[in-house]
Coordinates of C-alpha atoms and ligand atoms in Angstrom, one line a residue:
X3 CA 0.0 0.0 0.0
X4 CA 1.1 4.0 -0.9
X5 CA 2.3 4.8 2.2
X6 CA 1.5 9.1 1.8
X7 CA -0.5 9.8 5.1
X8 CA 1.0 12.0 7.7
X9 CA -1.2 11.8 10.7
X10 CA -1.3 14.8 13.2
X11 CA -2.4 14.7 16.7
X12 CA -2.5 16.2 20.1
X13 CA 0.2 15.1 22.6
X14 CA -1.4 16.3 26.1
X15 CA -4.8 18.4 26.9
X16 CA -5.4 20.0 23.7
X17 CA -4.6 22.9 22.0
X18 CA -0.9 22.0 21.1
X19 CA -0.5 24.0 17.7
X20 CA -2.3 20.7 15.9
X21 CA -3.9 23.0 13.6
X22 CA -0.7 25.2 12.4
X23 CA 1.3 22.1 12.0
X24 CA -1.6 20.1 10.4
X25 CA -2.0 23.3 7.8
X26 CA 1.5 23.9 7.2
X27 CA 1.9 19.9 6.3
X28 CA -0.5 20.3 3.8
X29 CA 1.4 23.4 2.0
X30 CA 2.3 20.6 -0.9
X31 CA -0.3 18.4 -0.1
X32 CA -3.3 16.7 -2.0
X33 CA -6.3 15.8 0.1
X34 CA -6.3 17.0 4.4
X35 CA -8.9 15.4 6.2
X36 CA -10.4 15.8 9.9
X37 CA -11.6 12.9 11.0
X38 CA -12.9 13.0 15.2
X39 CA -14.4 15.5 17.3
X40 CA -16.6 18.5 16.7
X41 CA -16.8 22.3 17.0
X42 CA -15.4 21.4 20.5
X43 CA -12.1 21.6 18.6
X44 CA -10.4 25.3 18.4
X45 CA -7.4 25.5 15.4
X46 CA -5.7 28.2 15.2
X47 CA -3.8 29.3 12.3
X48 CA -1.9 31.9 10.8
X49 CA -1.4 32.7 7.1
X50 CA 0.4 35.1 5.5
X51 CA -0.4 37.3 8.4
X52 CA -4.4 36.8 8.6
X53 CA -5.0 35.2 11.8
X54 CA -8.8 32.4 11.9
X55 CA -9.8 29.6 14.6
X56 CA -11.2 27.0 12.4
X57 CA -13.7 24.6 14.3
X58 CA -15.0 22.2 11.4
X59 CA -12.8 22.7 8.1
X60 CA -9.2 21.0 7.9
X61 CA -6.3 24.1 8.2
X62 CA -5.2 22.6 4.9
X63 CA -8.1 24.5 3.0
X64 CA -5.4 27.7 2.7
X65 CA -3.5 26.1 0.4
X66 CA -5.6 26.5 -3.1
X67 CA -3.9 22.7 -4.6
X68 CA -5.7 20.5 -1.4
X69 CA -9.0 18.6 -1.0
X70 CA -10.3 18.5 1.9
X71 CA -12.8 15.9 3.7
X72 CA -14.7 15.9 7.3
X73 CA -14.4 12.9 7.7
X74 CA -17.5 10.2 8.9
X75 CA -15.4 10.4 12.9
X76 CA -16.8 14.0 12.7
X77 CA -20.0 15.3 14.5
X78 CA -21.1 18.2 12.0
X79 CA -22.1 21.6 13.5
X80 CA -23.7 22.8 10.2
X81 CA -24.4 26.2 11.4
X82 CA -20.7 27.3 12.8
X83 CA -19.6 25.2 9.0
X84 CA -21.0 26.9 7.2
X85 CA -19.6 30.6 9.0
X86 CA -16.4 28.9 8.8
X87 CA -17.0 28.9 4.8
X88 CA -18.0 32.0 4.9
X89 CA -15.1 33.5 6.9
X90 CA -12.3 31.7 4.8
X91 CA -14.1 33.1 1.5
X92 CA -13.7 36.4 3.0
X93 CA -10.0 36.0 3.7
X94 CA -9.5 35.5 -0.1
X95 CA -9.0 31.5 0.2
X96 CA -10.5 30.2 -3.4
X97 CA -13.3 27.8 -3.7
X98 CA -14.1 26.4 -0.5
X99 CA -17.4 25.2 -1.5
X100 CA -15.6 23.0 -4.3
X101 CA -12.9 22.2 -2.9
X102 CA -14.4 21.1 0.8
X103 CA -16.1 17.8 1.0
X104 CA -18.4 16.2 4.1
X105 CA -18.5 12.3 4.4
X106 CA -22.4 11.0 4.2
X107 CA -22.0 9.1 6.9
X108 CA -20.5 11.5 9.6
X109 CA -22.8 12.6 12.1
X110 CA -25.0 16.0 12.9
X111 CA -24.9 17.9 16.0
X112 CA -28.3 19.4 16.5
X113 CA -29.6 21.7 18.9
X114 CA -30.9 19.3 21.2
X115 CA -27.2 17.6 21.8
X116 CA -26.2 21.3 23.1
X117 CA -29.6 21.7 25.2
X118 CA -28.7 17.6 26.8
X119 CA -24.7 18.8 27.1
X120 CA -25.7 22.0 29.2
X121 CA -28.2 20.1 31.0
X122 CA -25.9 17.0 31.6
X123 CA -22.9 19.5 33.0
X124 CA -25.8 21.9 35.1
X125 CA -26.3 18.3 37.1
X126 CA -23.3 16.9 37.8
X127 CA -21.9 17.3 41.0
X128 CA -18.4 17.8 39.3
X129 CA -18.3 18.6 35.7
X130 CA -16.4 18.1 33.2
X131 CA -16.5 21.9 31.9
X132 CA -17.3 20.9 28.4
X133 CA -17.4 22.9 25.4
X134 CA -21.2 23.0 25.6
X135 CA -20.9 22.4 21.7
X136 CA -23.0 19.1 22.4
X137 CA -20.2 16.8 21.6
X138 CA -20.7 13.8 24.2
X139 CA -24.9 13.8 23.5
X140 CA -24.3 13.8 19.6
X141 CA -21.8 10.7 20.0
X142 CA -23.9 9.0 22.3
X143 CA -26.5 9.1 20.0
X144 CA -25.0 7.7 17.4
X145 CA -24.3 5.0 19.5
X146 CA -27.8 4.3 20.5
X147 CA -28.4 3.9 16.9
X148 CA -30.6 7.3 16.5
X149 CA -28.2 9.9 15.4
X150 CA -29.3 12.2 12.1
X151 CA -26.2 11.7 9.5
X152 CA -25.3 14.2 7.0
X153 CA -26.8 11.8 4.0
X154 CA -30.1 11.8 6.1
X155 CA -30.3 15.0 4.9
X156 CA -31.0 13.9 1.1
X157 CA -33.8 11.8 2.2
X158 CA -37.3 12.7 1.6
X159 CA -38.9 15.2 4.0
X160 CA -41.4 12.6 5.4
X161 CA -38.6 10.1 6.2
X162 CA -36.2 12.8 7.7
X163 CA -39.1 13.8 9.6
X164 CA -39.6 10.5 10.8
X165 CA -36.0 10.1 12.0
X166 CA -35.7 13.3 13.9
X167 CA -39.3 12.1 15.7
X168 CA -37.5 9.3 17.0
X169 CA -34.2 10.8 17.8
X170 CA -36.1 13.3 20.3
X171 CA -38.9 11.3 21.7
X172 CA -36.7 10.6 24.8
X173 CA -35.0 13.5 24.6
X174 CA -38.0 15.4 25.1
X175 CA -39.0 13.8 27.7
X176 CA -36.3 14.8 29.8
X177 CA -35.6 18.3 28.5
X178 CA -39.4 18.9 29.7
X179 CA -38.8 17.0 32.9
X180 CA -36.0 19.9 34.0
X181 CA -38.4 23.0 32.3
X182 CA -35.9 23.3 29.6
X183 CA -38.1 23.9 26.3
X184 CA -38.6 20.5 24.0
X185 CA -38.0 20.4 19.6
X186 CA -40.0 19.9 17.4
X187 CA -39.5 17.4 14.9
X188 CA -41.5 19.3 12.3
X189 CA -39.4 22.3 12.6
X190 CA -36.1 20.3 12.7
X191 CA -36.9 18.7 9.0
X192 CA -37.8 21.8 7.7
X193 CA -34.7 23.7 9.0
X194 CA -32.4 20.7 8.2
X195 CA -33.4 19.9 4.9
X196 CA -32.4 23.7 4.0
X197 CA -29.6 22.9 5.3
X198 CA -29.0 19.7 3.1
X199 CA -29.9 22.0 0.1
X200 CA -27.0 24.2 0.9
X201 CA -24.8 21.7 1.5
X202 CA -25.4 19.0 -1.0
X203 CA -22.9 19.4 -4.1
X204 CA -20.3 18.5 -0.8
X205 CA -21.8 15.1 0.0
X206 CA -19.6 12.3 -0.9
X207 CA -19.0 8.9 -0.3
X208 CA -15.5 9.5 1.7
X209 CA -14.6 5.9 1.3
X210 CA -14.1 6.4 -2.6
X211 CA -11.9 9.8 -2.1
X212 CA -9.6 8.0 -0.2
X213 CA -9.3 5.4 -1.9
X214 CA -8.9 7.5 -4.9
X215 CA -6.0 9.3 -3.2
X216 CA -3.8 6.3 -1.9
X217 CA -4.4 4.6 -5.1
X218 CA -3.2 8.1 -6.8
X219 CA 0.0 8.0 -4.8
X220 CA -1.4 11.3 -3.5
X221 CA -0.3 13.3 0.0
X222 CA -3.1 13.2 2.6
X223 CA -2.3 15.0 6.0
X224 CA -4.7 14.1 8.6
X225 CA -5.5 16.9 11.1
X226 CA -6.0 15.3 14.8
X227 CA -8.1 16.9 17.0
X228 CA -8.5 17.0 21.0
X229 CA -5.4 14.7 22.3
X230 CA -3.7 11.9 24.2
X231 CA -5.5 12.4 27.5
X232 CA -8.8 13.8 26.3
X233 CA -8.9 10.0 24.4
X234 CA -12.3 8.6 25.8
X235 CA -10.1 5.0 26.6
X236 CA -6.5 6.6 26.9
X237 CA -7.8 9.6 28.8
X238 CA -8.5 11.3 32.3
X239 CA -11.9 9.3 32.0
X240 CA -14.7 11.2 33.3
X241 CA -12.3 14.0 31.8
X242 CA -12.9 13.4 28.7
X243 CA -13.9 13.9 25.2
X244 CA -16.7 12.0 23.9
X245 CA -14.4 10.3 21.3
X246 CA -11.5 7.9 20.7
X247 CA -8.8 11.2 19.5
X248 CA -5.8 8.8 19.3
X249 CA -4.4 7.1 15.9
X250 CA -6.8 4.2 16.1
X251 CA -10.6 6.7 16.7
X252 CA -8.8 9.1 13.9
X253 CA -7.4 7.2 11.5
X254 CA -11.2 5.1 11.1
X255 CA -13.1 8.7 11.8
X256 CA -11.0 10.0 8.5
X257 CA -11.5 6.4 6.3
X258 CA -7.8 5.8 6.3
X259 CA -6.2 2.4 6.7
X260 CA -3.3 2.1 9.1
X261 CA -0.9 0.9 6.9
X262 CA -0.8 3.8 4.2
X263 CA 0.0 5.4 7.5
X264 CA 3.6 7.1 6.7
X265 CA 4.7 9.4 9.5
X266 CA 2.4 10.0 12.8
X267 CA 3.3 13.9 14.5
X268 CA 2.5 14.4 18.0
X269 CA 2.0 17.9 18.8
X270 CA 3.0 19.3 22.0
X271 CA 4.0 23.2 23.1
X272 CA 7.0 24.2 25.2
X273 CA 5.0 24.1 28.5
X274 CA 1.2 22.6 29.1
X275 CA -1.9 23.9 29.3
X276 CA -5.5 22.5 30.2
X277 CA -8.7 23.9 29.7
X278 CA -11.4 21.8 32.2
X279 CA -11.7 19.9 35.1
X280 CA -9.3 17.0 35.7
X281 CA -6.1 16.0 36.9
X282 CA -2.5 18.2 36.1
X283 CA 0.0 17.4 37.4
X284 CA 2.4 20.0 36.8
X285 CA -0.2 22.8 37.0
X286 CA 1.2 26.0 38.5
X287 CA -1.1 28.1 40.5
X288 CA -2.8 30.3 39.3
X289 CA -4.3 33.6 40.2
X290 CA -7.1 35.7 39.4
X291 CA -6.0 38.9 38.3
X292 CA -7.4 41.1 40.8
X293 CA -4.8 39.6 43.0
X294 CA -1.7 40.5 41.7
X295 CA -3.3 43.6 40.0
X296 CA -2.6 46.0 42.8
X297 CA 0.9 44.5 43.6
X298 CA 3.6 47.3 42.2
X299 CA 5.7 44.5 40.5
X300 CA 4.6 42.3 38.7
X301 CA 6.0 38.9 41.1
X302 CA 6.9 36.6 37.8
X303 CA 8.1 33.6 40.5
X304 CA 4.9 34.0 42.2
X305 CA 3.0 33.8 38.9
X306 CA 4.3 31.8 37.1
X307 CA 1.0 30.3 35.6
X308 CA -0.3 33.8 34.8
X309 CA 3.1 34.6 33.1
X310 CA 2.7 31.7 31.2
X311 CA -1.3 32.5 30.1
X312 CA -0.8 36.1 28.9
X313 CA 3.2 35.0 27.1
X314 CA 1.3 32.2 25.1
X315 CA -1.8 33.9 25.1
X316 CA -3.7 31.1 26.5
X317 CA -7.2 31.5 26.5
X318 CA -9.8 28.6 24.4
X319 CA -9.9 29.4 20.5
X320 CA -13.5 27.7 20.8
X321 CA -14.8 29.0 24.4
X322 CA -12.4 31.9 25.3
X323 CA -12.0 30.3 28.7
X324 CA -8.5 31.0 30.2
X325 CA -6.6 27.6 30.3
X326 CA -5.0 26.4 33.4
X327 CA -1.3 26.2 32.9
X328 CA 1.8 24.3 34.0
X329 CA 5.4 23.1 33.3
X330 CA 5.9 20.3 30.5
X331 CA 5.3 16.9 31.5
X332 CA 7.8 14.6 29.7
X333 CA 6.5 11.5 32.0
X334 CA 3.2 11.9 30.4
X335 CA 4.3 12.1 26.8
X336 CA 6.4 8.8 27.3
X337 CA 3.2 7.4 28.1
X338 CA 1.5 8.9 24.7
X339 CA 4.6 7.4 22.4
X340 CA 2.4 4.1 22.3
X341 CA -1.2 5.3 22.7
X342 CA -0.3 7.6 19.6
X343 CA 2.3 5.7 17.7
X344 CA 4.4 8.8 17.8
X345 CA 7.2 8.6 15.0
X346 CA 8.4 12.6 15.6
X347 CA 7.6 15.3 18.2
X348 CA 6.6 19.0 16.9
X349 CA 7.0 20.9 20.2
X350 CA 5.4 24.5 19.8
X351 CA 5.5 27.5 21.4
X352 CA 9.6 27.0 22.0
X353 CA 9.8 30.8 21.7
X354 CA 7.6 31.6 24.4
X355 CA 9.3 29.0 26.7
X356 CA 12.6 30.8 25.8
X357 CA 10.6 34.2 27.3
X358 CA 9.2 32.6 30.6
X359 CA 12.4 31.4 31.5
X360 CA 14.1 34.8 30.8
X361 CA 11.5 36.2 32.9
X362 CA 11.3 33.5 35.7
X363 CA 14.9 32.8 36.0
X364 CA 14.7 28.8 35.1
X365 CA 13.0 26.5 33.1
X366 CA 11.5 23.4 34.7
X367 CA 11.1 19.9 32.5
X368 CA 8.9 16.8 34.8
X369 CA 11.2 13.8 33.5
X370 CA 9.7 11.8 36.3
X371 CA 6.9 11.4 39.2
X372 CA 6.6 9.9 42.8
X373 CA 3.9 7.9 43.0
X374 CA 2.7 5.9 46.3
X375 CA 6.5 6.8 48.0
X376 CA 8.0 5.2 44.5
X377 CA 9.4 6.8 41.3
X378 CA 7.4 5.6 38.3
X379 CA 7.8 6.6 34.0
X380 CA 4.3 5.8 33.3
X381 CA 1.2 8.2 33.6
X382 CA -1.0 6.1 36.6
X383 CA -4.4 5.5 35.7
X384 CA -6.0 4.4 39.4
X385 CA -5.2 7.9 41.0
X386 CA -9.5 8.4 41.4
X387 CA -8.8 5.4 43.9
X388 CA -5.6 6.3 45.4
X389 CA -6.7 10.1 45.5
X390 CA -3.0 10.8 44.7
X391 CA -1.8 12.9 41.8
X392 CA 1.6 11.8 40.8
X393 CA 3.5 14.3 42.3
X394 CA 6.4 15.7 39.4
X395 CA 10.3 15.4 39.7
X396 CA 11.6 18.2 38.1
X397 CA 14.8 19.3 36.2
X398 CA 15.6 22.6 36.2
X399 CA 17.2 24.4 33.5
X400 CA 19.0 28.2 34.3
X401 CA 17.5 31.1 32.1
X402 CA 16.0 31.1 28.9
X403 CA 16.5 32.7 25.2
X404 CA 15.3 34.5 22.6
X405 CA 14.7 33.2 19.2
X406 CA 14.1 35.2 15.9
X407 CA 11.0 33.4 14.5
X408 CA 13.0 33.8 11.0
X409 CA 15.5 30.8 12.0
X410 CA 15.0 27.9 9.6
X411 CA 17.8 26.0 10.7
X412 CA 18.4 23.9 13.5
X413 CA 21.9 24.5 14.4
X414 CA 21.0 28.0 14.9
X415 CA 18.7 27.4 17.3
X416 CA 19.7 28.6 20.9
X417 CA 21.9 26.1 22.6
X418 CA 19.9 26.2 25.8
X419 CA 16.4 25.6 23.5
X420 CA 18.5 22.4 22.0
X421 CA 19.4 21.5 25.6
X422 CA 15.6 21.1 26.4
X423 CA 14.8 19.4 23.4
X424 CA 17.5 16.8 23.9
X425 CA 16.2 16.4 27.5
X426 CA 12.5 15.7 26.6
X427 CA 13.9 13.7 23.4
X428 CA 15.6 11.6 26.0
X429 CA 12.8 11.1 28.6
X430 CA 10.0 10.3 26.1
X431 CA 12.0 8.3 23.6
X432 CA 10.3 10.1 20.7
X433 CA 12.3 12.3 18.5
X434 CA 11.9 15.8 17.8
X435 CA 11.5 16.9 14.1
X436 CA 9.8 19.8 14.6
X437 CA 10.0 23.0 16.4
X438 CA 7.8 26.2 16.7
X439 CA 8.7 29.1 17.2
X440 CA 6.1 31.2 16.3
X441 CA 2.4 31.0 15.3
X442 CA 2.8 32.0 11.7
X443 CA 2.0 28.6 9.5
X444 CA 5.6 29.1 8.3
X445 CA 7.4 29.8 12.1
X446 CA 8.8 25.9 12.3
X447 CA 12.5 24.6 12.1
X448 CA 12.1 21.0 10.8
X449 CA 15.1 18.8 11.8
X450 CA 15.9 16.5 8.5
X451 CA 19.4 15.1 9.0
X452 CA 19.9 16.2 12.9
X453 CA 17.5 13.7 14.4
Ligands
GDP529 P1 -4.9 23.4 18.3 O1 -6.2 23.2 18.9 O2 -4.0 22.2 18.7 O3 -4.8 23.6 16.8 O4 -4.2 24.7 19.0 P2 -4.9 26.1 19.3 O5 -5.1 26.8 18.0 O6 -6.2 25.9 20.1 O7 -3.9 26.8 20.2 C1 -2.5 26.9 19.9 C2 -2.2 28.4 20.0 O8 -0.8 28.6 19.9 C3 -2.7 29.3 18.9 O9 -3.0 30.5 19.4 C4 -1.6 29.4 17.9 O10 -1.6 30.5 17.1 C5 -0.4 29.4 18.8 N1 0.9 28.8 18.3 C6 1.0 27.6 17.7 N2 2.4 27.4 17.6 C7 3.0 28.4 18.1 C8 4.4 28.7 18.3 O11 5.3 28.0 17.9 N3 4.7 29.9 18.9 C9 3.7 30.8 19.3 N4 4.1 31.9 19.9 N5 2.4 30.5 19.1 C10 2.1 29.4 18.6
IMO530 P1 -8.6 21.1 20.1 O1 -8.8 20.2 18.9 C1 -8.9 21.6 24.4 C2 -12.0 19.4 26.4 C3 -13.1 20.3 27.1 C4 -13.5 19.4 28.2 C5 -13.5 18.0 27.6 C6 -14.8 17.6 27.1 O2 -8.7 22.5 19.8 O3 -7.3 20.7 20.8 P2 -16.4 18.2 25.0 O4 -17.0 19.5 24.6 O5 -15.5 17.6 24.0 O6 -17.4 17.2 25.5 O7 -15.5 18.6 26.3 O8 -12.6 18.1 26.5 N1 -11.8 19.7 25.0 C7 -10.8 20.4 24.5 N2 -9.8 21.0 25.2 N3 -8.9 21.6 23.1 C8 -9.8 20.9 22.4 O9 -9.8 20.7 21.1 C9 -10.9 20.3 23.1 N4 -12.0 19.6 22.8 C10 -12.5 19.2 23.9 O10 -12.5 21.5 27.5 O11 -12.5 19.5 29.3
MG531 MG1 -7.6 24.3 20.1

């Protein structure tokens, strides 16, 4: 089999860079394909200076050569899709509508799925702090068998109509139970089948387009969304996505057979970041900003997770909520070398490290945890029993550097930056191909010869 797919995923919580790396992959690429997960997903990218979050199309769409497919893993927001299509027309990028293709088969996120997320998260005792997008309700359904697919959308009103009856009857019931207000089937055809107008020269049978492609000898990028720990199996289970975001879930989400599988990128940033509830084990405090707001100076060892926020500009590309931030876990990433198949690391953001540790003094890498009074390598997964965190062994690197985001090379790189990289190559096992050092599509050193 051709193997031409590059397969892009998240390394830790989420929001790694997956998006600029995914994009900038595809620059002489064929066909880029999502292929899990929702408008929960935020990718940011940056071309030739204009700045857009995508939540639904692949990154690769800015380069005019590429195809690109939402794969039958997806759960469609059809609403925020087609903004999205409307937002990269206005940026100049040509023919989106002919260019962007939907699998039949992936599934529809409807209003009710973001009515039953609200109402699911409103309940719970601890939450998960969703995305509200109505990921989990929209998966779950297609699991019971009574999700609304995008081809559903071709069928004729009075069998649409029938669908959506059965899709809410239960639904209904417990929206009304909890005074929420119920949908009406009637109103969901009618609204959808517009909807199916609009988007119906993008229907395709995804299965065939992929084919086509490997059979064509043809460059597909995959573009991973959510990550390694948000992995409904792999993850901080209830702290998860609704989804299987690892190779396996993303690879059959995109119609892509393993072995035309030809490099797998795990995506990682200089320091980590969370946004929702669950475990961190390297978290830093942080503070609200009315307390350090009437401090004279600005106490950069005291804050070190609100230096890190505002220097990476952390804050959700889909929700806007300020992530929770903390020093890179190498521990954990040695765990993700075999839930991902990682082949190379892309560790992004290695410019804003090189700032927080001018600013803080130091840099610090976890390369290890004590767990129950031992040191372990492996992330734990009984630590809701244990009620333990694995508590992180540090090494501490002086300073920090600058870096001109113009570098292209990698011996030019600072020594200190290469002294990191070596360090997290050596705890995780996975080398590192890639480095960002900026959030411009093109702001990435690729190692060829030096790994
Ligand atoms: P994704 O969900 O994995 O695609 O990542 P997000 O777009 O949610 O968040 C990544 C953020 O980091 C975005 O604001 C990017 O513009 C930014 N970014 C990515 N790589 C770099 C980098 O190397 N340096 C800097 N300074 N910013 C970066
Ligand atoms: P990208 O692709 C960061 C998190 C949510 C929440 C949990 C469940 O941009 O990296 P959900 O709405 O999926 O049911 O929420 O998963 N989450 C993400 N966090 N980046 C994402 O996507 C995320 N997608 C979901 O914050 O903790
Ligand atoms: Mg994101």
């Amino acid at each position: 089999m051709n193997k031409k797919v590059k397969v892009v995923l998240g390394g830790k919580w989420g929001d790694e860079g997956k998006g600029k790396i995914a994009s900038r992959e595809s620059k002489d690429a064929d066909f880029v394909i999502r292929g899990t997960g929702g408008a929960n997903a935020g990718h940011t990218i940056v071309f030739e200076g204009k700045k857009i979050a995508l939540h639904m199309v692949p990154g690769g769409i800015v380069y005019p050569q590429t195809k690109c497919l939402i794969g039958q893993g997806v759960v469609v927001d059809i609403p925020v899709l087609l903004e999205e299509i409307k937002a990269l027309e206005k940026m100049g990028v040509p023919d989106v509508k002919e260019r962007l293709k939907i699998s039949g088969r992936a599934h529809i996120v409807l209003p009710y799925h973001k009515a039953l997320d609200e109402l699911y998260e409103r309940s719970k005792k601890s939450p998960i702090g969703t995305t509200k997008r109505g990921i989990g309700p929209c998966y779950a359904d297609k699991d019971n068998r009574i999700g609304i697919r995008v081809y559903d959308l071709m069928l004729p009103r009075e069998k649409l109509l029938k669908k959506f009856k059965e899709a809410i009857l239960f639904h209904n019931t417990l929206l009304y139970a909890n005074n929420i207000g119920i949908f009406s089937a009637e109103d969901l055809t009618h609204e959808y089948k517009l909807y199916g107008e609009m988007l119906s020269s993008m229907i395709v049978n995804g299965d065939v387009l992929t084919r086509e492609a490997i059979e064509g000898n043809k460059k597909i990028v995959i573009e991973g969304a959510q990550a390694y720990r948000l992995d409904k199996d792999y993850g901080d289970y209830p702290n998860v996505t609704s989804s299987n975001c690892v190779t396996g879930g993303t690879l059959i989400g995109s119609h892509i057979p393993y072995s035309a599988v030809k490099e797998t990128i795990v995506v990682v940033k200089g320091y980590d970041t969370r946004v929702g509830n669950g475990p961190f084990p390297t978290e830093l405090k942080a503070y609200k900003k009315e307390d350090y707001l009437d401090k004279a100076i600005f106490d950069s060892k005291t804050f070190i997770g609100d230096l890190i926020r505002e220097m990476g500009h952390e804050y959700g590309a889909t929700t806007g909520r300020p992530r929770r931030t903390g020093w890179f876990d190498a521990v954990m990433l040695k765990s993700a070398k075999y839930a991902l198949g990682a082949d190379y690391l892309c560790i992004n953001h290695m410019d804003t490290l090189g700032k927080i540790g001018q600013e803080v003094g130091y840099i610090k890498i976890c390369t290890g945890y004590l767990y129950k009074g031992e040191e372990i390598d492996y992330y734990p997964d009984d630590i809701e029993i244990t009620e333990i965190e694995p508590e992180p062994i540090y090494t501490t690197i002086k300073g920090g550097w600058n870096v001109s985001s113009d570098v292209r090379n990698y011996n030019e790189l600072p020594k200190k930056m290469k002294k990191v990289i070596r360090l997290i190559e050596e705890t995780t096992g996975i080398p590192v191909k890639y480095i960002g050092i900026g959030p411009d599509n093109d702001d990435l050193v690729v190692r060829y010869n030096e790994i």
